[in-house]
Amino acid sequence: MFLLTRLRRHTAMRQLGKRLEKRAKAWLYRWLAGSAAGTAATPATLEGVQRVLLVRPSFRIGNALISARLIHALAEGRPELEIDYLATDTTVSLFAGMPVTHCHALGRDMLVRPWKLVALWRTLRRRRYDLAIQVADTSLTGRLCLKAAGARRTLGAASRLAGLYDQVYRVPPGQTHVYDVAAVIAGTLGLDCEARPWMTVSDAEQTRARAGLQQLTDKPFDIGVFVGGHLNKRLPLAFWLTLCDALNDRGLRFLLLIGPEEAAMRPDLEARNGHHGCVAPAMALRDFAATLTQLPRLITPDTGPMHMAVALGVPVTAVLNTSISRKFAPRGQADQVLLSPSPAEVVASLDCTMPYPPVSLPGALTPMPLEAAGLS
């Protein structure tokens, strides 16, 4: 593993990076706060628009898939539009198969190779966008790219950077869940949009995933378990080892999925997977997604694979390590959300997926139906 990659994935370096990022953003937001806010966007915003750029250059899987729902809304509601998306080099593969004309990619190496960043900006400017939309208000890098694209009009959130956009959308009070943002933007533009992530996996990819699982075992899995997480969302190795024991005691066949940042856990998990468990090999991102489609349910912390499973319609048992993750938790009728549960409670919660009445668990959160949230 490259030294820079090891440093970037080190917990202490990540925590330091987040602190420095917050301080830098706070200073820049104060400096830019004096600008007048843009006018409110309406369905008329799309009049005369032929080419749209969606800007969300996030290196995190979840952020990419949550914003991808706006691609679906635009393609369904305005099929005549050319839709481009600005992603990153680590997430660009997620957009394969989507109705995107061009998917541009921002790379981390552009910080030390600025000529590549300038080349990207020139590519964006040559596309001559009629409208550029900042899908989230958390990225100053995205705002720079949106400005560099030179679109005829820009659209962003009516928040701290509102004065930097020609038009703005407003998130209604109380809609704090991250899945709501794409639906709010689409609704402002007069489009229908489901409030959940989106991803597509081809039939060929699913066939390849089935073949890969058959090489591991000839029996289907009852559940998948993703072992991973970011900073304080991560659960300790001891939790996962105990969960393996609990799943084996219940006689449930399970597939352990390990991210690249958790590779050091593999030997311990392989030694503890027991008679009913199996550890999946390392996979490319799209192969990982296709494998998820073959699982009846996924146990996972608040991670990118959690949002990937939601996007692909795979029921999720979300194991949250912090209450902050509530605004990221899945909300489907078949999803389960547990706050700081024990491994035994996680396994007991799986009874809720059976025909008989569910058990009541300490720390369990009841997902709000989309109808009740007004998002169906």
CSV table of C-alpha atoms in Angstrom, one decimal:
chain,number,residue,atom,x,y,z
A,1,MET,CA,0.0,0.0,0.0
A,2,PHE,CA,1.3,3.5,-0.9
A,3,LEU,CA,2.5,5.6,2.0
A,4,LEU,CA,0.1,8.4,1.2
A,5,THR,CA,-2.8,6.0,1.1
A,6,ARG,CA,-1.8,4.6,4.5
A,7,LEU,CA,-1.5,8.1,5.9
A,8,ARG,CA,-4.9,9.1,4.5
A,9,ARG,CA,-6.6,6.0,6.0
A,10,HIS,CA,-5.0,6.4,9.4
A,11,THR,CA,-7.6,7.3,12.0
A,12,ALA,CA,-5.6,10.1,13.7
A,13,MET,CA,-4.8,11.7,10.3
A,14,ARG,CA,-8.5,11.5,9.3
A,15,GLN,CA,-9.5,13.2,12.6
A,16,LEU,CA,-6.9,15.9,12.1
A,17,GLY,CA,-8.1,16.4,8.5
A,18,LYS,CA,-11.7,16.8,9.6
A,19,ARG,CA,-10.8,19.4,12.3
A,20,LEU,CA,-8.7,21.4,9.8
A,21,GLU,CA,-11.4,21.1,7.2
A,22,LYS,CA,-14.1,22.4,9.6
A,23,ARG,CA,-11.9,25.4,10.6
A,24,ALA,CA,-11.1,26.3,7.0
A,25,LYS,CA,-14.8,26.0,6.0
A,26,ALA,CA,-15.9,28.1,9.0
A,27,TRP,CA,-13.5,30.9,8.0
A,28,LEU,CA,-14.5,30.8,4.4
A,29,TYR,CA,-18.2,30.8,5.1
A,30,ARG,CA,-17.8,33.9,7.3
A,31,TRP,CA,-15.8,35.6,4.6
A,32,LEU,CA,-18.4,34.8,1.9
A,33,ALA,CA,-21.5,35.3,4.1
A,34,GLY,CA,-22.0,38.9,3.1
A,35,SER,CA,-23.2,38.2,-0.5
A,36,ALA,CA,-26.9,38.7,-1.3
A,37,ALA,CA,-28.9,35.5,-1.6
A,38,GLY,CA,-30.0,34.3,-5.1
A,39,THR,CA,-33.6,34.2,-6.2
A,40,ALA,CA,-35.8,31.1,-5.4
A,41,ALA,CA,-35.7,28.4,-8.0
A,42,THR,CA,-39.0,27.3,-9.6
A,43,PRO,CA,-40.1,24.8,-12.4
A,44,ALA,CA,-39.4,27.7,-14.8
A,45,THR,CA,-35.7,27.3,-14.0
A,46,LEU,CA,-35.5,24.5,-16.5
A,47,GLU,CA,-37.1,26.5,-19.3
A,48,GLY,CA,-34.6,26.8,-22.2
A,49,VAL,CA,-32.2,24.4,-20.5
A,50,GLN,CA,-30.6,21.7,-22.7
A,51,ARG,CA,-27.4,20.8,-20.8
A,52,VAL,CA,-27.2,20.3,-17.1
A,53,LEU,CA,-24.2,19.7,-14.8
A,54,LEU,CA,-24.8,18.1,-11.4
A,55,VAL,CA,-21.9,18.8,-9.0
A,56,ARG,CA,-21.1,16.5,-6.1
A,57,PRO,CA,-17.4,15.6,-6.1
A,58,SER,CA,-17.4,13.4,-3.0
A,59,PHE,CA,-15.0,10.6,-2.4
A,60,ARG,CA,-17.6,8.8,-0.3
A,61,ILE,CA,-19.9,6.1,-1.8
A,62,GLY,CA,-23.0,7.2,0.1
A,63,ASN,CA,-22.8,10.8,-0.9
A,64,ALA,CA,-22.5,9.8,-4.6
A,65,LEU,CA,-25.4,7.4,-4.6
A,66,ILE,CA,-27.7,9.8,-2.6
A,67,SER,CA,-27.1,12.6,-5.1
A,68,ALA,CA,-27.5,10.1,-8.1
A,69,ARG,CA,-31.3,10.0,-7.4
A,70,LEU,CA,-31.4,13.5,-9.0
A,71,ILE,CA,-30.0,12.1,-12.2
A,72,HIS,CA,-33.0,9.7,-12.3
A,73,ALA,CA,-35.5,12.5,-11.6
A,74,LEU,CA,-34.1,14.7,-14.4
A,75,ALA,CA,-33.9,11.8,-16.9
A,76,GLU,CA,-37.5,10.7,-16.1
A,77,GLY,CA,-39.0,14.1,-16.0
A,78,ARG,CA,-37.0,15.8,-18.7
A,79,PRO,CA,-35.7,13.1,-21.1
A,80,GLU,CA,-34.6,15.7,-23.7
A,81,LEU,CA,-31.9,17.0,-21.3
A,82,GLU,CA,-28.2,16.2,-21.6
A,83,ILE,CA,-27.1,15.4,-18.0
A,84,ASP,CA,-23.5,15.5,-16.9
A,85,TYR,CA,-22.2,14.7,-13.5
A,86,LEU,CA,-19.0,15.7,-11.7
A,87,ALA,CA,-17.9,12.8,-9.5
A,88,THR,CA,-14.5,11.7,-8.2
A,89,ASP,CA,-12.0,9.1,-9.4
A,90,THR,CA,-13.0,6.7,-6.6
A,91,THR,CA,-16.8,6.9,-7.2
A,92,VAL,CA,-17.1,7.4,-11.0
A,93,SER,CA,-17.7,3.7,-11.6
A,94,LEU,CA,-20.9,3.9,-9.5
A,95,PHE,CA,-22.5,5.9,-12.3
A,96,ALA,CA,-22.1,3.2,-15.0
A,97,GLY,CA,-25.4,2.4,-16.7
A,98,MET,CA,-27.0,5.7,-15.6
A,99,PRO,CA,-28.5,8.2,-18.2
A,100,VAL,CA,-25.5,10.5,-18.0
A,101,THR,CA,-23.9,12.0,-21.1
A,102,HIS,CA,-20.5,12.7,-19.5
A,103,CYS,CA,-19.3,11.7,-16.0
A,104,HIS,CA,-16.3,13.8,-15.1
A,105,ALA,CA,-14.0,12.8,-12.3
A,106,LEU,CA,-12.1,14.9,-9.7
A,107,GLY,CA,-9.0,13.2,-8.3
A,108,ARG,CA,-7.1,13.6,-5.1
A,109,ASP,CA,-3.9,13.8,-7.0
A,110,MET,CA,-5.1,17.1,-8.5
A,111,LEU,CA,-4.1,18.8,-5.3
A,112,VAL,CA,-0.4,18.1,-6.1
A,113,ARG,CA,-0.9,18.1,-9.9
A,114,PRO,CA,-2.9,21.4,-10.4
A,115,TRP,CA,-2.5,21.2,-14.2
A,116,LYS,CA,-4.9,18.2,-14.1
A,117,LEU,CA,-7.4,20.3,-12.2
A,118,VAL,CA,-7.1,23.1,-14.7
A,119,ALA,CA,-7.6,20.6,-17.5
A,120,LEU,CA,-10.8,19.4,-15.8
A,121,TRP,CA,-12.1,22.9,-15.5
A,122,ARG,CA,-11.4,23.5,-19.2
A,123,THR,CA,-13.4,20.4,-20.1
A,124,LEU,CA,-16.3,21.5,-18.0
A,125,ARG,CA,-16.3,25.0,-19.6
A,126,ARG,CA,-16.2,23.6,-23.1
A,127,ARG,CA,-19.5,21.8,-22.4
A,128,ARG,CA,-21.3,25.2,-22.2
A,129,TYR,CA,-23.8,24.2,-19.5
A,130,ASP,CA,-27.1,26.0,-19.3
A,131,LEU,CA,-27.5,25.1,-15.7
A,132,ALA,CA,-25.1,23.8,-13.0
A,133,ILE,CA,-26.6,22.4,-9.8
A,134,GLN,CA,-24.6,22.0,-6.5
A,135,VAL,CA,-26.3,19.0,-5.1
A,136,ALA,CA,-25.0,19.5,-1.6
A,137,ASP,CA,-23.9,22.6,0.3
A,138,THR,CA,-21.0,20.9,2.1
A,139,SER,CA,-18.3,21.0,-0.5
A,140,LEU,CA,-16.2,24.1,-1.2
A,141,THR,CA,-14.3,22.1,-3.8
A,142,GLY,CA,-17.5,21.5,-5.6
A,143,ARG,CA,-18.4,25.2,-5.4
A,144,LEU,CA,-15.0,26.0,-7.1
A,145,CYS,CA,-15.7,23.4,-9.8
A,146,LEU,CA,-19.2,24.8,-10.3
A,147,LYS,CA,-17.9,28.3,-10.7
A,148,ALA,CA,-15.1,27.1,-13.0
A,149,ALA,CA,-17.7,25.4,-15.3
A,150,GLY,CA,-19.0,28.8,-16.3
A,151,ALA,CA,-22.6,27.7,-16.6
A,152,ARG,CA,-25.2,30.2,-17.8
A,153,ARG,CA,-27.0,29.8,-14.4
A,154,THR,CA,-26.2,28.2,-11.1
A,155,LEU,CA,-28.4,26.6,-8.5
A,156,GLY,CA,-27.5,25.8,-4.9
A,157,ALA,CA,-28.9,25.6,-1.4
A,158,ALA,CA,-30.3,28.6,0.4
A,159,SER,CA,-27.8,28.4,3.2
A,160,ARG,CA,-24.4,29.7,4.0
A,161,LEU,CA,-23.2,30.0,0.4
A,162,ALA,CA,-26.6,31.2,-1.0
A,163,GLY,CA,-25.1,34.4,-2.2
A,164,LEU,CA,-22.9,32.6,-4.6
A,165,TYR,CA,-25.7,31.1,-6.7
A,166,ASP,CA,-28.1,32.7,-9.2
A,167,GLN,CA,-31.0,30.7,-7.8
A,168,VAL,CA,-31.5,28.6,-4.7
A,169,TYR,CA,-33.6,25.8,-3.3
A,170,ARG,CA,-34.8,25.6,0.3
A,171,VAL,CA,-35.0,22.5,2.4
A,172,PRO,CA,-38.2,22.7,4.5
A,173,PRO,CA,-37.8,22.8,8.3
A,174,GLY,CA,-37.6,19.4,9.9
A,175,GLN,CA,-36.3,17.6,6.7
A,176,THR,CA,-32.9,16.9,8.1
A,177,HIS,CA,-32.4,13.4,6.6
A,178,VAL,CA,-29.7,13.3,3.9
A,179,TYR,CA,-32.0,11.4,1.6
A,180,ASP,CA,-34.4,14.4,1.4
A,181,VAL,CA,-32.0,16.8,-0.4
A,182,ALA,CA,-32.3,15.3,-4.0
A,183,ALA,CA,-36.1,15.1,-3.6
A,184,VAL,CA,-36.2,18.8,-2.5
A,185,ILE,CA,-34.2,19.9,-5.4
A,186,ALA,CA,-36.3,17.9,-7.8
A,187,GLY,CA,-39.5,19.1,-6.3
A,188,THR,CA,-38.3,22.7,-6.6
A,189,LEU,CA,-37.8,22.1,-10.3
A,190,GLY,CA,-41.3,20.5,-10.7
A,191,LEU,CA,-40.0,16.9,-10.9
A,192,ASP,CA,-40.9,13.7,-9.1
A,193,CYS,CA,-38.2,12.2,-7.1
A,194,GLU,CA,-38.0,9.3,-4.6
A,195,ALA,CA,-36.1,10.2,-1.4
A,196,ARG,CA,-33.6,7.4,-1.4
A,197,PRO,CA,-30.2,6.6,-3.1
A,198,TRP,CA,-30.0,5.2,-6.6
A,199,MET,CA,-27.8,2.8,-8.4
A,200,THR,CA,-28.1,0.4,-11.3
A,201,VAL,CA,-26.5,-3.1,-11.7
A,202,SER,CA,-26.6,-4.9,-15.1
A,203,ASP,CA,-27.9,-8.4,-15.6
A,204,ALA,CA,-24.3,-9.4,-16.7
A,205,GLU,CA,-22.9,-8.1,-13.4
A,206,GLN,CA,-25.5,-10.0,-11.4
A,207,THR,CA,-24.8,-13.2,-13.3
A,208,ARG,CA,-21.1,-12.8,-12.5
A,209,ALA,CA,-21.9,-12.2,-8.8
A,210,ARG,CA,-24.0,-15.3,-8.6
A,211,ALA,CA,-21.2,-17.3,-10.2
A,212,GLY,CA,-18.7,-15.9,-7.7
A,213,LEU,CA,-20.9,-16.8,-4.7
A,214,GLN,CA,-21.3,-20.3,-6.1
A,215,GLN,CA,-17.6,-20.7,-6.0
A,216,LEU,CA,-17.6,-20.0,-2.3
A,217,THR,CA,-20.5,-22.3,-1.4
A,218,ASP,CA,-23.3,-24.2,-3.1
A,219,LYS,CA,-25.8,-23.1,-0.5
A,220,PRO,CA,-27.5,-19.6,-0.5
A,221,PHE,CA,-26.7,-17.1,2.2
A,222,ASP,CA,-29.3,-16.0,4.7
A,223,ILE,CA,-27.6,-12.6,5.3
A,224,GLY,CA,-24.6,-10.5,4.5
A,225,VAL,CA,-22.5,-8.6,7.0
A,226,PHE,CA,-20.4,-5.7,6.1
A,227,VAL,CA,-17.5,-5.0,8.4
A,228,GLY,CA,-16.4,-1.4,8.1
A,229,GLY,CA,-17.1,2.1,9.0
A,230,HIS,CA,-15.6,5.6,9.1
A,231,LEU,CA,-14.1,7.0,12.3
A,232,ASN,CA,-16.6,7.0,15.1
A,233,LYS,CA,-19.1,5.1,13.0
A,234,ARG,CA,-16.8,2.1,13.1
A,235,LEU,CA,-17.5,-0.9,15.4
A,236,PRO,CA,-14.6,-2.8,17.1
A,237,LEU,CA,-13.4,-6.1,15.8
A,238,ALA,CA,-14.6,-7.8,19.0
A,239,PHE,CA,-18.2,-6.8,18.1
A,240,TRP,CA,-17.9,-8.6,14.7
A,241,LEU,CA,-16.3,-11.7,16.2
A,242,THR,CA,-19.1,-12.0,18.7
A,243,LEU,CA,-21.7,-11.5,16.0
A,244,CYS,CA,-20.1,-14.3,14.0
A,245,ASP,CA,-20.6,-16.6,17.1
A,246,ALA,CA,-24.2,-15.5,17.5
A,247,LEU,CA,-25.0,-16.0,13.8
A,248,ASN,CA,-23.5,-19.5,14.0
A,249,ASP,CA,-25.4,-20.3,17.1
A,250,ARG,CA,-28.6,-19.4,15.4
A,251,GLY,CA,-27.7,-21.5,12.4
A,252,LEU,CA,-27.8,-18.6,9.9
A,253,ARG,CA,-25.6,-18.8,6.8
A,254,PHE,CA,-23.8,-15.5,6.5
A,255,LEU,CA,-21.3,-13.8,4.1
A,256,LEU,CA,-18.7,-11.4,5.6
A,257,LEU,CA,-17.8,-8.5,3.4
A,258,ILE,CA,-14.7,-6.6,4.2
A,259,GLY,CA,-13.7,-3.1,2.8
A,260,PRO,CA,-10.1,-2.2,1.9
A,261,GLU,CA,-9.7,-0.2,5.1
A,262,GLU,CA,-10.5,-3.3,7.2
A,263,ALA,CA,-8.2,-5.7,5.5
A,264,ALA,CA,-6.2,-6.2,8.7
A,265,MET,CA,-9.4,-7.8,10.2
A,266,ARG,CA,-9.5,-10.6,7.6
A,267,PRO,CA,-7.4,-13.2,9.4
A,268,ASP,CA,-9.3,-12.9,12.7
A,269,LEU,CA,-12.7,-13.1,10.9
A,270,GLU,CA,-11.6,-16.1,8.8
A,271,ALA,CA,-10.6,-17.8,12.0
A,272,ARG,CA,-14.0,-17.1,13.6
A,273,ASN,CA,-16.5,-17.4,10.8
A,274,GLY,CA,-17.5,-20.9,12.0
A,275,HIS,CA,-19.5,-23.6,10.2
A,276,HIS,CA,-22.1,-21.2,8.7
A,277,GLY,CA,-20.0,-18.2,7.8
A,278,CYS,CA,-17.8,-17.3,4.8
A,279,VAL,CA,-15.5,-14.4,4.2
A,280,ALA,CA,-15.8,-12.9,0.7
A,281,PRO,CA,-12.7,-12.1,-1.3
A,282,ALA,CA,-11.7,-8.5,-2.0
A,283,MET,CA,-13.8,-7.1,-4.9
A,284,ALA,CA,-14.0,-4.2,-7.2
A,285,LEU,CA,-16.7,-1.7,-6.4
A,286,ARG,CA,-19.2,-2.7,-9.0
A,287,ASP,CA,-18.6,-6.4,-8.2
A,288,PHE,CA,-19.3,-5.6,-4.6
A,289,ALA,CA,-22.6,-3.9,-5.5
A,290,ALA,CA,-23.7,-6.9,-7.7
A,291,THR,CA,-22.9,-9.2,-4.8
A,292,LEU,CA,-25.2,-7.2,-2.5
A,293,THR,CA,-28.1,-7.8,-4.9
A,294,GLN,CA,-27.7,-11.6,-4.3
A,295,LEU,CA,-28.2,-11.2,-0.5
A,296,PRO,CA,-31.6,-11.3,1.3
A,297,ARG,CA,-30.4,-8.7,3.9
A,298,LEU,CA,-27.3,-6.8,4.9
A,299,ILE,CA,-26.1,-6.0,8.4
A,300,THR,CA,-23.9,-2.9,8.3
A,301,PRO,CA,-22.9,0.2,10.2
A,302,ASP,CA,-23.5,3.7,8.8
A,303,THR,CA,-21.3,3.2,5.7
A,304,GLY,CA,-21.3,3.6,2.0
A,305,PRO,CA,-22.3,-0.1,1.5
A,306,MET,CA,-25.4,0.7,3.6
A,307,HIS,CA,-26.5,3.3,1.2
A,308,MET,CA,-25.6,1.1,-1.7
A,309,ALA,CA,-27.8,-1.7,-0.4
A,310,VAL,CA,-30.7,0.8,0.0
A,311,ALA,CA,-30.1,2.0,-3.6
A,312,LEU,CA,-30.3,-1.6,-4.8
A,313,GLY,CA,-33.4,-2.5,-2.8
A,314,VAL,CA,-31.6,-4.8,-0.4
A,315,PRO,CA,-33.2,-4.8,3.1
A,316,VAL,CA,-30.8,-3.4,5.7
A,317,THR,CA,-30.2,-3.9,9.4
A,318,ALA,CA,-28.3,-0.7,10.2
A,319,VAL,CA,-26.2,-0.9,13.4
A,320,LEU,CA,-25.6,2.7,14.4
A,321,ASN,CA,-22.7,3.5,16.7
A,322,THR,CA,-23.7,7.1,17.2
A,323,SER,CA,-27.0,9.0,17.3
A,324,ILE,CA,-25.6,11.4,14.6
A,325,SER,CA,-26.1,8.6,12.2
A,326,ARG,CA,-29.9,8.8,12.6
A,327,LYS,CA,-30.1,11.3,9.7
A,328,PHE,CA,-28.3,8.8,7.4
A,329,ALA,CA,-30.3,5.7,8.4
A,330,PRO,CA,-32.4,3.7,5.9
A,331,ARG,CA,-36.2,4.3,6.0
A,332,GLY,CA,-37.7,1.5,4.0
A,333,GLN,CA,-40.5,-0.7,5.3
A,334,ALA,CA,-38.2,-3.7,5.3
A,335,ASP,CA,-35.2,-1.9,6.9
A,336,GLN,CA,-34.3,-2.1,10.6
A,337,VAL,CA,-32.3,0.5,12.6
A,338,LEU,CA,-30.6,-0.3,15.9
A,339,LEU,CA,-28.7,2.2,18.0
A,340,SER,CA,-25.7,0.7,19.9
A,341,PRO,CA,-27.0,-2.8,20.1
A,342,SER,CA,-25.2,-5.9,21.3
A,343,PRO,CA,-24.4,-8.7,18.8
A,344,ALA,CA,-27.1,-10.8,20.5
A,345,GLU,CA,-29.7,-8.0,19.9
A,346,VAL,CA,-28.7,-7.7,16.3
A,347,VAL,CA,-29.3,-11.4,15.7
A,348,ALA,CA,-32.5,-11.3,17.6
A,349,SER,CA,-33.7,-8.4,15.4
A,350,LEU,CA,-33.5,-10.7,12.4
A,351,ASP,CA,-36.7,-12.3,13.8
A,352,CYS,CA,-38.5,-9.2,12.7
A,353,THR,CA,-38.1,-10.3,9.1
A,354,MET,CA,-40.0,-13.6,9.8
A,355,PRO,CA,-43.8,-14.0,9.5
A,356,TYR,CA,-44.4,-14.0,13.3
A,357,PRO,CA,-44.5,-10.8,15.4
A,358,PRO,CA,-41.2,-9.0,15.9
A,359,VAL,CA,-39.4,-8.8,19.2
A,360,SER,CA,-38.9,-5.5,21.0
A,361,LEU,CA,-35.3,-4.6,21.4
A,362,PRO,CA,-33.5,-2.0,23.6
A,363,GLY,CA,-32.0,0.7,21.4
A,364,ALA,CA,-34.3,0.0,18.5
A,365,LEU,CA,-35.3,2.9,16.3
A,366,THR,CA,-38.6,2.6,14.3
A,367,PRO,CA,-38.0,3.9,10.8
A,368,MET,CA,-40.6,6.5,9.7
A,369,PRO,CA,-42.7,5.3,6.8
A,370,LEU,CA,-42.2,7.4,3.7
A,371,GLU,CA,-45.9,8.1,3.6
A,372,ALA,CA,-45.8,9.6,7.1
A,373,ALA,CA,-42.8,11.7,6.2
A,374,GLY,CA,-44.6,13.0,3.1
A,375,LEU,CA,-42.0,11.6,0.8
A,376,SER,CA,-43.8,8.7,-0.9
